[in-house]
Short mmCIF file of C-alpha atoms in Angstrom, two decimals:
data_model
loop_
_atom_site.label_atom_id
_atom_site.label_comp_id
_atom_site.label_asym_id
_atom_site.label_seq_id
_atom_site.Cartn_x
_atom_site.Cartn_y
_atom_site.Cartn_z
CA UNK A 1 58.31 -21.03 18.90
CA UNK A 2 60.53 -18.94 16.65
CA UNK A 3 62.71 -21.06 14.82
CA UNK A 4 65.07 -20.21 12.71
CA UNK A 5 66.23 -22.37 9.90
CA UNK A 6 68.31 -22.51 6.83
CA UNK A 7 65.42 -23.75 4.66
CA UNK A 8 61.99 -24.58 4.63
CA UNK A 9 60.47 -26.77 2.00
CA UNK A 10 56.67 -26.49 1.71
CA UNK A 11 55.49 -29.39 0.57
CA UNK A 12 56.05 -33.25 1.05
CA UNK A 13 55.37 -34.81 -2.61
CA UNK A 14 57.74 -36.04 -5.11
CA UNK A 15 59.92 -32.55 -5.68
CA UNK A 16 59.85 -32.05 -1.44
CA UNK A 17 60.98 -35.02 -0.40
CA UNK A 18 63.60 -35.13 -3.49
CA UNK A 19 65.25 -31.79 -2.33
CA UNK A 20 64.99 -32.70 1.07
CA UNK A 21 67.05 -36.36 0.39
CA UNK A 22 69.30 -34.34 -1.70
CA UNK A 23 69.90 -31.75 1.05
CA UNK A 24 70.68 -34.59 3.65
CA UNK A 25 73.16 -35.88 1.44
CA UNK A 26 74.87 -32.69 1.25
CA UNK A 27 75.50 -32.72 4.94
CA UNK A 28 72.60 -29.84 5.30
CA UNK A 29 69.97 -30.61 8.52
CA UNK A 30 69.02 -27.54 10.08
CA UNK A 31 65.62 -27.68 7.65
CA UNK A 32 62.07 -28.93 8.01
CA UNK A 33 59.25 -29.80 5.44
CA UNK A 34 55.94 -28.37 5.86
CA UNK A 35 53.35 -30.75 4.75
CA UNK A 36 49.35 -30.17 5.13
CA UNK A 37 48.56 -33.69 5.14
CA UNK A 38 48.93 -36.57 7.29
CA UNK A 39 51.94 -38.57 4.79
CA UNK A 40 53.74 -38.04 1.64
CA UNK A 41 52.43 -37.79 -1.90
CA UNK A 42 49.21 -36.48 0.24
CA UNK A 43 47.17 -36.01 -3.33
CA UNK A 44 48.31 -39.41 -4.37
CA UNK A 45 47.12 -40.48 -1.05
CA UNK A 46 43.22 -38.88 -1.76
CA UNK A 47 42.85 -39.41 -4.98
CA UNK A 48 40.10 -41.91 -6.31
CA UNK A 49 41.02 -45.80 -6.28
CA UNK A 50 41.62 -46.77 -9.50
CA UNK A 51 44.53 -44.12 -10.09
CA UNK A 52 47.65 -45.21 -11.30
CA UNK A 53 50.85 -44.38 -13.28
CA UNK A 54 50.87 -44.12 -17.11
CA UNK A 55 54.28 -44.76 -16.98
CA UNK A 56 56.50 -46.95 -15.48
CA UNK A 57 59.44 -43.85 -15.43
CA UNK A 58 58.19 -43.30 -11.65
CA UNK A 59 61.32 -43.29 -9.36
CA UNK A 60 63.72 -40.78 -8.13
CA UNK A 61 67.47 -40.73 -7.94
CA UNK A 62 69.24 -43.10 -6.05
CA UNK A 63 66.89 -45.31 -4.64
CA UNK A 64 64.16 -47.44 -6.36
CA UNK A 65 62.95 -48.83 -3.49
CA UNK A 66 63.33 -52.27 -1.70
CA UNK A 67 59.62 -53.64 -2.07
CA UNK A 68 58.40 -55.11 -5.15
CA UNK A 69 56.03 -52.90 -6.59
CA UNK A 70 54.17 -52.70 -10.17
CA UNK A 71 55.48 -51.51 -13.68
CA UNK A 72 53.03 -48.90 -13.34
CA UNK A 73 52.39 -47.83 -9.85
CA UNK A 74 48.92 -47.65 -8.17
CA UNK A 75 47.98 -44.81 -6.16
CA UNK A 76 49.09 -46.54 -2.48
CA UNK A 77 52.20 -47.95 -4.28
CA UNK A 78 53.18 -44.66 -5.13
CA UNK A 79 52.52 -43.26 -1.45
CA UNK A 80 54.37 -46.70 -0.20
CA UNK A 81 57.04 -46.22 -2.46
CA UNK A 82 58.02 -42.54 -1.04
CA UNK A 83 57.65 -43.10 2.09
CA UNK A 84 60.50 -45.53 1.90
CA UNK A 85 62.21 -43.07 -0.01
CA UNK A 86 62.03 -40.45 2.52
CA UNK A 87 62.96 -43.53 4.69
CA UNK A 88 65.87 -44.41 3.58
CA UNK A 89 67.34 -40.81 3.12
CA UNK A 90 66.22 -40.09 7.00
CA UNK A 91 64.24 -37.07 6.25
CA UNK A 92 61.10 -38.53 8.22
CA UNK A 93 62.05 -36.43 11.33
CA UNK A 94 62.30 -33.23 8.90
CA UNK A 95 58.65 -33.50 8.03
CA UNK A 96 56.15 -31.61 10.10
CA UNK A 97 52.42 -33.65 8.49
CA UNK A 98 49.50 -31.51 9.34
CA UNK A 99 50.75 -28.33 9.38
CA UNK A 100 49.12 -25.59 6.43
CA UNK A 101 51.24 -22.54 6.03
CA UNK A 102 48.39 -19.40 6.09
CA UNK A 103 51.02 -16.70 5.35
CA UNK A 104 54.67 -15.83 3.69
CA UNK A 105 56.69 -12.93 4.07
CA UNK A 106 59.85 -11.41 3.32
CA UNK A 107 61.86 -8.48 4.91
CA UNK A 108 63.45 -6.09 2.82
CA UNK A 109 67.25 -6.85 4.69
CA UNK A 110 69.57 -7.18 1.82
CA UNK A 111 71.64 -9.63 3.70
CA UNK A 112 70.71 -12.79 2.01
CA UNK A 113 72.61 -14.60 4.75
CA UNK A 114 69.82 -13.69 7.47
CA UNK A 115 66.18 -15.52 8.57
CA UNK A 116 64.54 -13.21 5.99
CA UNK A 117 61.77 -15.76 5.08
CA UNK A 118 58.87 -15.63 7.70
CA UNK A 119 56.29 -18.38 7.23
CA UNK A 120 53.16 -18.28 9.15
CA UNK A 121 51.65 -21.72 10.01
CA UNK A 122 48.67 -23.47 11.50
CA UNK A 123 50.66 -24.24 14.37
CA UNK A 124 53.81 -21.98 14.60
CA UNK A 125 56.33 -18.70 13.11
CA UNK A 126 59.31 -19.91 11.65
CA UNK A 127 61.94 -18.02 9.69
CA UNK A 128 64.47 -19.36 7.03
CA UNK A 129 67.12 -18.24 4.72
CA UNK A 130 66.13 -20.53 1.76
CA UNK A 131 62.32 -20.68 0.90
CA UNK A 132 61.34 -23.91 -1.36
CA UNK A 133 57.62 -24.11 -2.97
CA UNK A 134 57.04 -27.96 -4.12
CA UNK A 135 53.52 -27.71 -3.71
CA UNK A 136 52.55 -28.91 -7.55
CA UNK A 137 50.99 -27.79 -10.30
CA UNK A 138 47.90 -29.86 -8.64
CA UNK A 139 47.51 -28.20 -5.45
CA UNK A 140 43.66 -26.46 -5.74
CA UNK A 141 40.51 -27.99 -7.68
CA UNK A 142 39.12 -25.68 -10.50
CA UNK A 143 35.64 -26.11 -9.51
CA UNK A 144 33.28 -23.56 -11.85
CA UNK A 145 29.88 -22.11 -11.00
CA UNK A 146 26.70 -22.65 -13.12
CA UNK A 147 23.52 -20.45 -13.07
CA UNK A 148 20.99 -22.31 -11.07
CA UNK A 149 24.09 -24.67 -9.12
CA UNK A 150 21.36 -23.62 -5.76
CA UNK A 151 18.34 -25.13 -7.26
CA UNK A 152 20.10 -28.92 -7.84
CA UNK A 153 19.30 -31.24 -5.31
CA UNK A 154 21.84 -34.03 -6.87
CA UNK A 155 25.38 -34.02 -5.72
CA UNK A 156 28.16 -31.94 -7.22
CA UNK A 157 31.19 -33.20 -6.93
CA UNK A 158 35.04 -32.36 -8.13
CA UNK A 159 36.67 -35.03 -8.70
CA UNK A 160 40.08 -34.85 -6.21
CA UNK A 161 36.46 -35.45 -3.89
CA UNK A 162 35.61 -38.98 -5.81
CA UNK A 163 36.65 -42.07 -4.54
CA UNK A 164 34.96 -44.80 -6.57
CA UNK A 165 31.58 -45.23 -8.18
CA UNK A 166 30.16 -47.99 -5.43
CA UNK A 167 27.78 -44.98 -4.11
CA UNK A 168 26.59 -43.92 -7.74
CA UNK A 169 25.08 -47.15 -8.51
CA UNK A 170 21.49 -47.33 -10.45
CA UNK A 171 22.25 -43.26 -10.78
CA UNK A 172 22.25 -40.67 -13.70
CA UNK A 173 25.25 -39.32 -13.75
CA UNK A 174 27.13 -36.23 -15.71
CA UNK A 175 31.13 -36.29 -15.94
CA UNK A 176 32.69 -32.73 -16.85
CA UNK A 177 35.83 -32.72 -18.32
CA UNK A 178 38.02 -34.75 -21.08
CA UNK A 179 40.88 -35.01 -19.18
CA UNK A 180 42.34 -38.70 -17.47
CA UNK A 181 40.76 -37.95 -14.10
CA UNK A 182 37.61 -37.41 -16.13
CA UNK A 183 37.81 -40.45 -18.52
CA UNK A 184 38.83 -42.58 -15.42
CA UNK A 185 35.53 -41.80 -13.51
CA UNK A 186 32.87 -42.28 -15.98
CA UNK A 187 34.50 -45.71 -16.87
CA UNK A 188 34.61 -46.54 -13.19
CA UNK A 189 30.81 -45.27 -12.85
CA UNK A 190 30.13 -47.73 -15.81
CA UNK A 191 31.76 -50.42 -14.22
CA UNK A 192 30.09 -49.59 -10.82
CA UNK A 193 26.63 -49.86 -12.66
CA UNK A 194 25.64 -46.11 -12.75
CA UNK A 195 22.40 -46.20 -14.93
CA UNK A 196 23.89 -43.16 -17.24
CA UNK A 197 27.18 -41.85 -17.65
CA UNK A 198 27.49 -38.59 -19.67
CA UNK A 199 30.56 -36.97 -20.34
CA UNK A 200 30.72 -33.82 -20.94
CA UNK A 201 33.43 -32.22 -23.26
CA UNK A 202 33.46 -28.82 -24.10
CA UNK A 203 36.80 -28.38 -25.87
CA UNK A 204 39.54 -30.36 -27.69
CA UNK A 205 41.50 -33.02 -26.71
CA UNK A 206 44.20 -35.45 -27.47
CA UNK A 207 43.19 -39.28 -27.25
CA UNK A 208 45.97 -41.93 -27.34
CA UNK A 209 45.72 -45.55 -26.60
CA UNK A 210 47.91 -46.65 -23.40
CA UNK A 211 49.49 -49.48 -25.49
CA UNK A 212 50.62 -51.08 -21.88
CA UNK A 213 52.78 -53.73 -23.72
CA UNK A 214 54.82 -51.32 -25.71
CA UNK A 215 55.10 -49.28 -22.52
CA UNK A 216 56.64 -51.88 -20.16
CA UNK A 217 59.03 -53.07 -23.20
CA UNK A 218 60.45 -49.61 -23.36
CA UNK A 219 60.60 -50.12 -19.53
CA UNK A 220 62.71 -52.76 -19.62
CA UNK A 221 64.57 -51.28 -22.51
CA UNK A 222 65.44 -48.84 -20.90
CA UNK A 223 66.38 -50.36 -17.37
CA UNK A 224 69.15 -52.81 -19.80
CA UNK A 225 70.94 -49.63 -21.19
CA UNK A 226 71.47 -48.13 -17.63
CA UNK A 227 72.19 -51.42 -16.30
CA UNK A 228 74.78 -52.00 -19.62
CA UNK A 229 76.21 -48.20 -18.77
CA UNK A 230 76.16 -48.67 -15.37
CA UNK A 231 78.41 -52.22 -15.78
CA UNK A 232 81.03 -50.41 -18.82
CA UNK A 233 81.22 -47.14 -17.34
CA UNK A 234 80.90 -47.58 -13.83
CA UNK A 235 79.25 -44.18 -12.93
CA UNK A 236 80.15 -42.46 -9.37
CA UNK A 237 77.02 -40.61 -7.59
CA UNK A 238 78.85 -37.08 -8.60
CA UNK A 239 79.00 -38.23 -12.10
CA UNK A 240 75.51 -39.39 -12.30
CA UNK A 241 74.19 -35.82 -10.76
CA UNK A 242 76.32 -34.25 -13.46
CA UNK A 243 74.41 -36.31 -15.80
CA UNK A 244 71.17 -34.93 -13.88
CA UNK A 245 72.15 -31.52 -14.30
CA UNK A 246 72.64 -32.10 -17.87
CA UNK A 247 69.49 -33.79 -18.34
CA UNK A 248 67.80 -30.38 -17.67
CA UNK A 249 70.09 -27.88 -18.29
CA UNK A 250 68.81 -26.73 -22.02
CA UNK A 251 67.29 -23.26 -23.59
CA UNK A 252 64.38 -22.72 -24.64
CA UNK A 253 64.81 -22.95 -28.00
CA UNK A 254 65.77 -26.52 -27.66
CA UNK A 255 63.07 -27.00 -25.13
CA UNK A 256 60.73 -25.96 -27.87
CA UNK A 257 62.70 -28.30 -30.79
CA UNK A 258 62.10 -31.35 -29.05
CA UNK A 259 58.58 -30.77 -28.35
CA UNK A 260 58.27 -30.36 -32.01
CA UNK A 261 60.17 -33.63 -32.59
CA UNK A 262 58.30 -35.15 -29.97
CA UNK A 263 54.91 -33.96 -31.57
CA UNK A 264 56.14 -35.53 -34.95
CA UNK A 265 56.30 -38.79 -33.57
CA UNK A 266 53.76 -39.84 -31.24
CA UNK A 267 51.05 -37.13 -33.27
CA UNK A 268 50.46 -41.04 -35.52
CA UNK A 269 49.06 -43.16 -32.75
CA UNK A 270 46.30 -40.45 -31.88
CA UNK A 271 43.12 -42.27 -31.95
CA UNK A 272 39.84 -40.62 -34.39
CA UNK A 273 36.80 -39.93 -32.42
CA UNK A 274 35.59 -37.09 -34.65
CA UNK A 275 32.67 -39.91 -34.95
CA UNK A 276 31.57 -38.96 -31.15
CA UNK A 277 32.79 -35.04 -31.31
CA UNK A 278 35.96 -35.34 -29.52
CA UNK A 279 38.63 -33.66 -31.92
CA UNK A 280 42.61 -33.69 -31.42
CA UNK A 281 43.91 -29.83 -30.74
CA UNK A 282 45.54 -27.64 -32.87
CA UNK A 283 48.59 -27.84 -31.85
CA UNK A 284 50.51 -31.05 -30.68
CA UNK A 285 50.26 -33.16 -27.37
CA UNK A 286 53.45 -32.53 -26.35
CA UNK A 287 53.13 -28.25 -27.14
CA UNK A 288 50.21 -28.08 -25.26
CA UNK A 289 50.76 -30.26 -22.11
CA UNK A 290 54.52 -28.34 -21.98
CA UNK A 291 53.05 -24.56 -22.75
CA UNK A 292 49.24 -24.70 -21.79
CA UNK A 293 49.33 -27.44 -19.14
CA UNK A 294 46.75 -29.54 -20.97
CA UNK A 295 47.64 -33.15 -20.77
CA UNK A 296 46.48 -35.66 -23.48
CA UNK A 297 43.84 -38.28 -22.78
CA UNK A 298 45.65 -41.70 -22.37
CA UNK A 299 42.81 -44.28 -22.63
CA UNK A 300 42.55 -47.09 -20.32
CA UNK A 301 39.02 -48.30 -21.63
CA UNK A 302 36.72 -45.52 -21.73
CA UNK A 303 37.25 -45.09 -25.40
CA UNK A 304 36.18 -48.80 -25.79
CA UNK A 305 32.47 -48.26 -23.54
CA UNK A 306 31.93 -44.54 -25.76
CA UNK A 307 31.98 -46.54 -28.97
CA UNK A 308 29.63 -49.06 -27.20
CA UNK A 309 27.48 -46.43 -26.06
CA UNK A 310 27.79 -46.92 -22.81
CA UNK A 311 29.20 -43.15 -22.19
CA UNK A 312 27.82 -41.07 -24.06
CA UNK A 313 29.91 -37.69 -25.35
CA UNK A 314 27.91 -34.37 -24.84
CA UNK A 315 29.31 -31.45 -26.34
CA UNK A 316 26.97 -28.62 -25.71
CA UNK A 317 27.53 -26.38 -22.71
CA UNK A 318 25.45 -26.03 -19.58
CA UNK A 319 22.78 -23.35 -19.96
CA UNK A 320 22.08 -23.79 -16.33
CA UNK A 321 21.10 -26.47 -13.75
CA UNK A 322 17.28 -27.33 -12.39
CA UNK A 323 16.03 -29.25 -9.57
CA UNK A 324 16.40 -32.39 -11.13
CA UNK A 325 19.48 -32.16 -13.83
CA UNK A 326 20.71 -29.86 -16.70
CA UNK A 327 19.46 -27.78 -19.79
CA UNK A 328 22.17 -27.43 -22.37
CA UNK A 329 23.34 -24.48 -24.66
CA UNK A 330 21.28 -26.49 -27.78
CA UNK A 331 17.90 -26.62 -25.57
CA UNK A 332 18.11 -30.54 -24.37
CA UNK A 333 17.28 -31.44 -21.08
CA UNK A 334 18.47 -34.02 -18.86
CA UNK A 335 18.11 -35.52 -15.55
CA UNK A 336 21.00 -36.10 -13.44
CA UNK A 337 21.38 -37.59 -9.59
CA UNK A 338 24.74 -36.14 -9.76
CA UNK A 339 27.76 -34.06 -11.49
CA UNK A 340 31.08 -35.03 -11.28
CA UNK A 341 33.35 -32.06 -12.27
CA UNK A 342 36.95 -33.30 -13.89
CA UNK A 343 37.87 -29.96 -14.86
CA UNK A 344 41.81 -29.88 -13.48
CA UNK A 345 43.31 -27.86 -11.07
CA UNK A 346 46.09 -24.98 -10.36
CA UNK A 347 48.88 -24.32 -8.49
CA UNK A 348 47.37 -21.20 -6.69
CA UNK A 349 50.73 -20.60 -5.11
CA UNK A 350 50.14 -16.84 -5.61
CA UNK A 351 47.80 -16.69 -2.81
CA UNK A 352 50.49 -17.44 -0.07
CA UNK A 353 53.30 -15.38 -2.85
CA UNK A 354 51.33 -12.26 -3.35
CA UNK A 355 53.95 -10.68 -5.81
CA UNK A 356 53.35 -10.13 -9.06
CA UNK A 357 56.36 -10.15 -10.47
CA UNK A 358 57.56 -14.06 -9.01
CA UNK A 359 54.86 -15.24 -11.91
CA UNK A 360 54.51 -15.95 -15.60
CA UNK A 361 50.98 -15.29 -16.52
CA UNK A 362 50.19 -18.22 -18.09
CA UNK A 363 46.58 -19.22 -19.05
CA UNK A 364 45.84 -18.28 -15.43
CA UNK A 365 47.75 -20.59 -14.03
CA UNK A 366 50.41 -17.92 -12.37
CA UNK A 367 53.51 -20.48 -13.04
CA UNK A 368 56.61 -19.23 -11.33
CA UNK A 369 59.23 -17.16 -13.04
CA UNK A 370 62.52 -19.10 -12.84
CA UNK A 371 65.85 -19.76 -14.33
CA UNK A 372 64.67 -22.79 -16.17
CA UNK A 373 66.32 -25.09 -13.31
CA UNK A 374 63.88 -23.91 -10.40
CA UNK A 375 65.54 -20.86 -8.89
CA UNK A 376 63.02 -17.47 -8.90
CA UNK A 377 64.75 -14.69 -11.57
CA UNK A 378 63.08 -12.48 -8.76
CA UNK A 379 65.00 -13.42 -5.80
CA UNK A 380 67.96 -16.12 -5.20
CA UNK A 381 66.48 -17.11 -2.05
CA UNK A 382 63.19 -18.84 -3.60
CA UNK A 383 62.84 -22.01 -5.52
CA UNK A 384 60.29 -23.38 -7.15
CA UNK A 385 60.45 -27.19 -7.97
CA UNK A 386 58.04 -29.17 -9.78
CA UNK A 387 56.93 -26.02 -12.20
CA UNK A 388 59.18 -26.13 -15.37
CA UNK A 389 58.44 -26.69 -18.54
CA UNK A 390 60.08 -30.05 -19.51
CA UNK A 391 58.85 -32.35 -21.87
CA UNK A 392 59.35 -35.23 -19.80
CA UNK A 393 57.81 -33.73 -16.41
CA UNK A 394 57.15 -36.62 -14.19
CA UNK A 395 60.73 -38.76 -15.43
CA UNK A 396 62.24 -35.36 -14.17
CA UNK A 397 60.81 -34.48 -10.78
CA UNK A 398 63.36 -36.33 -9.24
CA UNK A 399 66.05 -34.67 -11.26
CA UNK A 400 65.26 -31.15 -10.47
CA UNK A 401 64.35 -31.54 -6.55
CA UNK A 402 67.51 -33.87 -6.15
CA UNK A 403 69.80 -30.92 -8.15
CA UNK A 404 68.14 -27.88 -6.57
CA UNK A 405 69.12 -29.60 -3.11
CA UNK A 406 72.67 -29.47 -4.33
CA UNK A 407 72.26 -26.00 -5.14
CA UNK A 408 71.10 -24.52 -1.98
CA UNK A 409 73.70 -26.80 -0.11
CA UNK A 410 76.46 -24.89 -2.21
CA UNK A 411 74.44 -21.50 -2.24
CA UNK A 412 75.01 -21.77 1.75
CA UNK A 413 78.34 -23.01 1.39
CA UNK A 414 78.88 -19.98 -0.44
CA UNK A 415 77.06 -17.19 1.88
CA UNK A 416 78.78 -18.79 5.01
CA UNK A 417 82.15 -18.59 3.64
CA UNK A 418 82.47 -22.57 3.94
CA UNK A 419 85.08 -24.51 1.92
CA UNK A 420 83.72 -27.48 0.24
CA UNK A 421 85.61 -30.04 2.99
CA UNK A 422 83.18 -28.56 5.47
CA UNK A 423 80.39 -29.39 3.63
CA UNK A 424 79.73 -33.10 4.87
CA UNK A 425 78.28 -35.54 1.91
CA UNK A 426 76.99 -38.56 2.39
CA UNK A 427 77.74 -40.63 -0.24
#
């Protein structure tokens, strides 16, 4: 099959599905979603079993969903809640699960109006006008290599592979990483009865407390000023995506202004562990989730078992690996059953985009080069959603995806020589 289309979307997590709701609306249905997995929010889906929100911002325009689910959203209430999203906006049939796209191409026709885009799948050749990347900033493990890995007979792990720490009972085990995927484990290990946790932490981070009672207040804080604005000012859907587009319409100097303002603030409630070798960064929280992608530790009772002893903090590199555990960079050995590696991941999406110049080189991550609202500076035909810089990033997926749809729907409009009566919207 050869089908041609007027967009693909690769991808079916929060940004994919938002574009493709936000397409719908706009009267646009000659598009599918290409989606690897077997459901939405497929890393939400096989991630390990404790996961869930750390904050209760988690919806997306429109539609907070009918069932009644938590402030803060576990990991099955988070693939619940968007599947009734892409429910309710009917883009179920537009979504092609288990499908992995190998290959992209472009032909060098000037006529943005044509099937330029050819994406090579596990199943099929399709061609588009419009290509649309919401693959995440999570999509492939950073899993590094240590001399001697072949000579371990434990288990090495990442940790998008970990589930929960029932198998890891009675075992010696070594976490890698300082992030909240890393924290997470070795408190779940603890609580699991793992006979040593060791957490390894070889750079910097920020620690802050979760404070869930201060976090649901502002919840509900907030929910009573939309409700109050809603009830005053009585909002139509074109003036609330107005107020969408505003929401992330802003340059880069103010970009970097509030993340300085930001920093100021929430910098107080850090917690001190220079008493077990964790230190804060240099720079703030905010500056270094927003510009180096490295997102502060938000404690949900690790902190409490490292003071107890419990975990203990390591902060000497591997030298290598032996049979039976590690030797670190000071000379100590240790035996371990297994090795749990919490050390991130990337959005690799320069191994399907090949070109250099759709990238900003940034700390090897290869983020896209965009407008600063998701369309590639490179070409007009590409989007990337769920890559800017924002210093609210998961309160804004929905924003973006839901305001990029309404820019392709127009961008066609445009190309096709439509007037805007033609263009069929929903609401």
């Amino acid at each position: 099959m050869n089908a041609e289309l007027d967009i693909i979307i690769i991808g079916a997590g929060f940004c994919g599905v938002t574009v493709a709701a936000s397409l719908k609306n706009f009267g646009i249905n000659n598009f599918i979603v290409i989606e690897k997995g077997e459901t939405v929010a497929t890393i939400w889906k096989n991630s390990y079993d404790r996961l869930v929100t750390q904050n209760p911002y988690f919806i997306l325009p429109f539609f907070e969903g009918k069932e009644k689910y938590s402030t803060f959203k576990t990991k099955d209430e988070i693939v619940e809640y968007l599947t009734e999203y892409a429910h309710h906006f009917q883009v179920n049939s537009h979504i092609r699960f288990g499908e992995e796209v190998q290959n992209i191409s472009k032909t060098d026709n000037q006529n943005q109006t044509d099937y330029n885009w050819q994406i090579e799948t596990t199943k099929d050749i399709l061609h588009c006008k419009i290509l649309v990347i919401c693959t995440g900033l999570n999509n492939e493990p950073v899993i590094p290599k240590f001399f001697g890995q072949e000579d371990f007979s434990g288990t090495i792990i990442h940790s998008s592979a970990y589930q929960n720490g029932i198998p890891y009972q009675n075992q010696k085990v070594l976490v890698v990483g300082s992030g909240n995927s890393a924290a997470e484990i070795a408190l779940d290990l603890y609580e699991h009865g793992a006979a040593r946790i060791d957490m390894l932490i070889r750079g910097k981070r920020w620690v802050f407390p979760l404070y869930p009672r201060l976090r649901v207040l502002q919840h509900w804080l907030w929910r009573s000023r939309s409700y109050f604005k809603q009830l005053f000012n009585q909002y139509t859907t074109d003036s609330k995506i107005a107020a969408m587009e505003r929401s992330i319409d802003f340059s880069p100097e103010e970009l970097q202004a509030d993340i300085k303002e930001t920093d100021k603030f929430i910098q107080r409630f850090a917690l001190d562990l220079s008493a077990y070798s964790i230190y804060p960064e240099d720079k703030g929280p905010m500056d270094m989730e927003v510009n180096q992608g490295r997102v502060a530790w938000v404690d949900r009772g690790s902190v409490k078992q490292i003071k107890k002893g419990n975990i203990q903090v390591i902060s000497n590199n591997i030298q290598q690996l032996t049979k039976t555990g590690v030797i670190f960079a000071n000379g100590v050995t240790q035996d371990y059953d297994a090795i749990i590696l919490g050390t991130g991941f990337r959005p690799s999406i320069n191994k399907l985009l090949k070109q250099s110049e759709l990238y900003l080189n940034l700390n090897d991550s290869l983020l896209p080069n965009t407008d600063g609202k998701c369309q590639s500076i490179v070409d007009a035909t590409l989007y990337f959603v769920g890559f800017e810089k924002t210093a609210a990033r998961s309160a804004t997926y929905g924003y973006y995806g839901w305001c990029t749809g309404k820019r392709i729907a127009f961008q066609l409009m445009e190309k096709q020589l439509l007037s805007r009566q033609k263009l069929k919207i929903l609401f």
